[in-house]
Amino acid sequence: MKSLKSNLIVLGSVGLLFLGACSKGDQASDTNSSPASPSVASQPASSPPAAAPGKATKGGQVVESGAYHLEFVTEKEATGTHLDFYLLKEDNKEPVPNAKVTAQVQLPNGKQQSLALKYDAEGKHYAVVFPGKEPGQYPVKVAADINGKKVEGRFTFNQ
């Protein structure tokens, strides 16, 4: 009987180790920006630093979509949450200024809110202030239309 209990404990421990190892890879893609993240005003006006594919250049969540690098950064403000979206060409990390960008935000109560992001030439990114302040997790689908080519990324942020 003692042998059976020992075997169950060992088997359970090994299972937990495997589960922990599998979940560590998801942490990088599920990071959320905090108020301590760098603000747009403190970013230099020069082009973003070169980064390996999948690496955040602005400290946000990253999605690689075809030939494009998408980065989503949030910052809480008094009037809501500032959403910054960096749309860069994958090969040279140059900003894409001529896209039509929208964000579909799902509220914690399940309702959807659509927002149009405007291009900020000085910051070389798209931005909008999301007015919601309800606590919870907000899944966001950002869609960009670049001269008829559709590029999408899915992100989340917390209030």
mmCIF file of C-alpha atoms in Angstrom:
data_model
loop_
_atom_site.group_PDB
_atom_site.id
_atom_site.type_symbol
_atom_site.label_atom_id
_atom_site.label_comp_id
_atom_site.label_asym_id
_atom_site.label_seq_id
_atom_site.Cartn_x
_atom_site.Cartn_y
_atom_site.Cartn_z
ATOM 1 C CA MET A 1 0.000 0.000 0.000
ATOM 2 C CA LYS A 2 2.863 2.377 0.819
ATOM 3 C CA SER A 3 4.435 1.572 -2.554
ATOM 4 C CA LEU A 4 1.195 2.499 -4.359
ATOM 5 C CA LYS A 5 0.973 5.831 -2.523
ATOM 6 C CA SER A 6 4.624 6.610 -3.288
ATOM 7 C CA ASN A 7 4.112 5.792 -6.950
ATOM 8 C CA LEU A 8 1.049 8.058 -7.141
ATOM 9 C CA ILE A 9 2.960 10.935 -5.546
ATOM 10 C CA VAL A 10 5.881 10.518 -7.946
ATOM 11 C CA LEU A 11 3.542 10.272 -10.957
ATOM 12 C CA GLY A 12 1.627 13.387 -9.853
ATOM 13 C CA SER A 13 4.851 15.338 -9.352
ATOM 14 C CA VAL A 14 6.163 14.402 -12.801
ATOM 15 C CA GLY A 15 2.834 15.417 -14.351
ATOM 16 C CA LEU A 16 3.024 18.821 -12.672
ATOM 17 C CA LEU A 17 6.579 19.305 -13.917
ATOM 18 C CA PHE A 18 5.494 18.603 -17.502
ATOM 19 C CA LEU A 19 2.530 20.938 -17.157
ATOM 20 C CA GLY A 20 4.782 23.719 -15.856
ATOM 21 C CA ALA A 21 7.254 23.238 -18.686
ATOM 22 C CA CYS A 22 4.488 23.399 -21.304
ATOM 23 C CA SER A 23 2.954 26.592 -19.927
ATOM 24 C CA LYS A 24 6.203 28.594 -19.778
ATOM 25 C CA GLY A 25 6.199 29.185 -23.564
ATOM 26 C CA ASP A 26 2.868 31.064 -23.383
ATOM 27 C CA GLN A 27 4.108 33.715 -20.973
ATOM 28 C CA ALA A 28 5.876 35.810 -23.617
ATOM 29 C CA SER A 29 2.806 36.066 -25.838
ATOM 30 C CA ASP A 30 0.443 36.884 -22.978
ATOM 31 C CA THR A 31 2.240 39.835 -21.436
ATOM 32 C CA ASN A 32 0.262 42.947 -20.706
ATOM 33 C CA SER A 33 1.589 46.448 -20.510
ATOM 34 C CA SER A 34 1.644 48.105 -17.128
ATOM 35 C CA PRO A 35 1.588 51.799 -16.229
ATOM 36 C CA ALA A 36 5.366 51.590 -15.830
ATOM 37 C CA SER A 37 5.840 50.799 -19.527
ATOM 38 C CA PRO A 38 7.476 53.512 -21.628
ATOM 39 C CA SER A 39 5.081 56.119 -22.908
ATOM 40 C CA VAL A 40 4.891 57.279 -26.497
ATOM 41 C CA ALA A 41 6.155 60.732 -25.544
ATOM 42 C CA SER A 42 9.436 59.261 -24.284
ATOM 43 C CA GLN A 43 10.077 57.319 -27.502
ATOM 44 C CA PRO A 44 12.693 58.778 -29.824
ATOM 45 C CA ALA A 45 11.459 60.079 -33.172
ATOM 46 C CA SER A 46 13.945 57.866 -35.035
ATOM 47 C CA SER A 47 12.936 54.546 -36.526
ATOM 48 C CA PRO A 48 12.492 51.662 -34.084
ATOM 49 C CA PRO A 49 15.539 49.586 -33.197
ATOM 50 C CA ALA A 50 16.078 46.435 -35.211
ATOM 51 C CA ALA A 51 14.807 43.344 -33.468
ATOM 52 C CA ALA A 52 14.689 39.687 -34.258
ATOM 53 C CA PRO A 53 11.336 38.414 -35.517
ATOM 54 C CA GLY A 54 8.863 38.090 -32.663
ATOM 55 C CA LYS A 55 10.760 40.442 -30.328
ATOM 56 C CA ALA A 56 9.026 43.494 -28.895
ATOM 57 C CA THR A 57 10.605 46.778 -29.944
ATOM 58 C CA LYS A 58 8.291 48.924 -27.775
ATOM 59 C CA GLY A 59 7.727 46.583 -24.828
ATOM 60 C CA GLY A 60 4.332 45.340 -25.984
ATOM 61 C CA GLN A 61 2.683 42.157 -27.175
ATOM 62 C CA VAL A 62 3.940 40.976 -30.579
ATOM 63 C CA VAL A 63 2.346 39.071 -33.447
ATOM 64 C CA GLU A 64 4.152 38.271 -36.693
ATOM 65 C CA SER A 65 1.686 38.211 -39.585
ATOM 66 C CA GLY A 66 3.165 37.406 -42.973
ATOM 67 C CA ALA A 67 5.545 40.204 -43.938
ATOM 68 C CA TYR A 68 4.469 42.411 -41.005
ATOM 69 C CA HIS A 69 5.471 42.868 -37.359
ATOM 70 C CA LEU A 70 2.488 43.909 -35.186
ATOM 71 C CA GLU A 71 3.049 45.274 -31.696
ATOM 72 C CA PHE A 72 0.330 46.294 -29.232
ATOM 73 C CA VAL A 73 1.098 48.531 -26.236
ATOM 74 C CA THR A 74 -1.388 49.798 -23.643
ATOM 75 C CA GLU A 75 -1.098 52.535 -21.040
ATOM 76 C CA LYS A 76 -3.730 53.494 -18.494
ATOM 77 C CA GLU A 77 -4.787 57.141 -18.449
ATOM 78 C CA ALA A 78 -7.352 59.171 -16.501
ATOM 79 C CA THR A 79 -9.830 59.038 -19.412
ATOM 80 C CA GLY A 80 -9.370 55.330 -20.198
ATOM 81 C CA THR A 81 -6.631 53.187 -21.713
ATOM 82 C CA HIS A 82 -4.345 54.466 -24.467
ATOM 83 C CA LEU A 83 -3.945 51.791 -27.164
ATOM 84 C CA ASP A 84 -0.823 52.035 -29.337
ATOM 85 C CA PHE A 85 -0.408 49.783 -32.368
ATOM 86 C CA TYR A 86 2.891 49.567 -34.226
ATOM 87 C CA LEU A 87 2.615 48.196 -37.762
ATOM 88 C CA LEU A 88 6.067 47.519 -39.192
ATOM 89 C CA LYS A 89 7.374 45.838 -42.335
ATOM 90 C CA GLU A 90 9.070 42.638 -41.189
ATOM 91 C CA ASP A 91 12.170 42.899 -43.371
ATOM 92 C CA ASN A 92 13.421 46.359 -42.304
ATOM 93 C CA LYS A 93 11.116 47.275 -39.386
ATOM 94 C CA GLU A 94 9.943 50.421 -41.209
ATOM 95 C CA PRO A 95 6.539 51.811 -40.096
ATOM 96 C CA VAL A 96 3.560 51.422 -42.442
ATOM 97 C CA PRO A 97 1.776 54.816 -42.334
ATOM 98 C CA ASN A 98 -0.930 54.293 -44.966
ATOM 99 C CA ALA A 99 -3.080 51.534 -43.440
ATOM 100 C CA LYS A 100 -6.679 51.641 -42.269
ATOM 101 C CA VAL A 101 -6.540 50.190 -38.739
ATOM 102 C CA THR A 102 -9.457 49.161 -36.525
ATOM 103 C CA ALA A 103 -9.590 47.475 -33.135
ATOM 104 C CA GLN A 104 -12.476 45.246 -32.085
ATOM 105 C CA VAL A 105 -12.460 45.235 -28.268
ATOM 106 C CA GLN A 106 -14.495 42.697 -26.308
ATOM 107 C CA LEU A 107 -15.656 44.075 -22.958
ATOM 108 C CA PRO A 108 -15.698 41.857 -19.848
ATOM 109 C CA ASN A 109 -19.520 41.695 -20.127
ATOM 110 C CA GLY A 110 -19.187 40.181 -23.642
ATOM 111 C CA LYS A 111 -20.222 43.252 -25.640
ATOM 112 C CA GLN A 112 -18.044 44.403 -28.549
ATOM 113 C CA GLN A 113 -16.751 47.898 -29.245
ATOM 114 C CA SER A 114 -15.115 48.922 -32.516
ATOM 115 C CA LEU A 115 -12.468 51.674 -32.566
ATOM 116 C CA ALA A 116 -10.705 53.352 -35.495
ATOM 117 C CA LEU A 117 -7.012 53.980 -34.833
ATOM 118 C CA LYS A 118 -5.423 57.097 -36.308
ATOM 119 C CA TYR A 119 -1.827 57.280 -37.493
ATOM 120 C CA ASP A 120 0.470 59.422 -35.341
ATOM 121 C CA ALA A 121 3.253 60.514 -37.722
ATOM 122 C CA GLU A 122 5.469 61.799 -34.894
ATOM 123 C CA GLY A 123 5.286 58.529 -32.934
ATOM 124 C CA LYS A 124 5.158 56.403 -36.112
ATOM 125 C CA HIS A 125 2.266 54.280 -34.845
ATOM 126 C CA TYR A 126 -1.532 54.065 -34.724
ATOM 127 C CA ALA A 127 -3.341 55.147 -31.564
ATOM 128 C CA VAL A 128 -6.714 55.606 -29.892
ATOM 129 C CA VAL A 129 -7.972 56.042 -26.323
ATOM 130 C CA PHE A 130 -10.316 53.267 -25.205
ATOM 131 C CA PRO A 131 -12.808 54.824 -22.764
ATOM 132 C CA GLY A 132 -13.761 51.633 -20.852
ATOM 133 C CA LYS A 133 -12.826 51.415 -17.184
ATOM 134 C CA GLU A 134 -14.673 48.249 -16.086
ATOM 135 C CA PRO A 135 -12.260 45.836 -14.364
ATOM 136 C CA GLY A 136 -11.466 42.660 -16.250
ATOM 137 C CA GLN A 137 -9.730 41.246 -19.279
ATOM 138 C CA TYR A 138 -10.238 42.825 -22.712
ATOM 139 C CA PRO A 139 -9.488 40.661 -25.769
ATOM 140 C CA VAL A 140 -8.633 42.847 -28.793
ATOM 141 C CA LYS A 141 -8.586 41.974 -32.491
ATOM 142 C CA VAL A 142 -6.629 44.565 -34.475
ATOM 143 C CA ALA A 143 -7.175 44.542 -38.240
ATOM 144 C CA ALA A 144 -5.133 46.565 -40.722
ATOM 145 C CA ASP A 145 -5.934 47.090 -44.385
ATOM 146 C CA ILE A 146 -2.695 47.910 -46.219
ATOM 147 C CA ASN A 147 -3.573 48.800 -49.815
ATOM 148 C CA GLY A 148 -6.151 45.981 -49.937
ATOM 149 C CA LYS A 149 -4.029 43.446 -48.022
ATOM 150 C CA LYS A 150 -5.565 42.364 -44.696
ATOM 151 C CA VAL A 151 -3.334 41.831 -41.652
ATOM 152 C CA GLU A 152 -4.715 40.849 -38.235
ATOM 153 C CA GLY A 153 -3.434 40.305 -34.722
ATOM 154 C CA ARG A 154 -5.091 39.277 -31.456
ATOM 155 C CA PHE A 155 -4.031 40.756 -28.132
ATOM 156 C CA THR A 156 -5.389 41.250 -24.584
ATOM 157 C CA PHE A 157 -5.109 43.822 -21.832
ATOM 158 C CA ASN A 158 -6.409 44.076 -18.283
ATOM 159 C CA GLN A 159 -8.117 46.911 -16.444
#
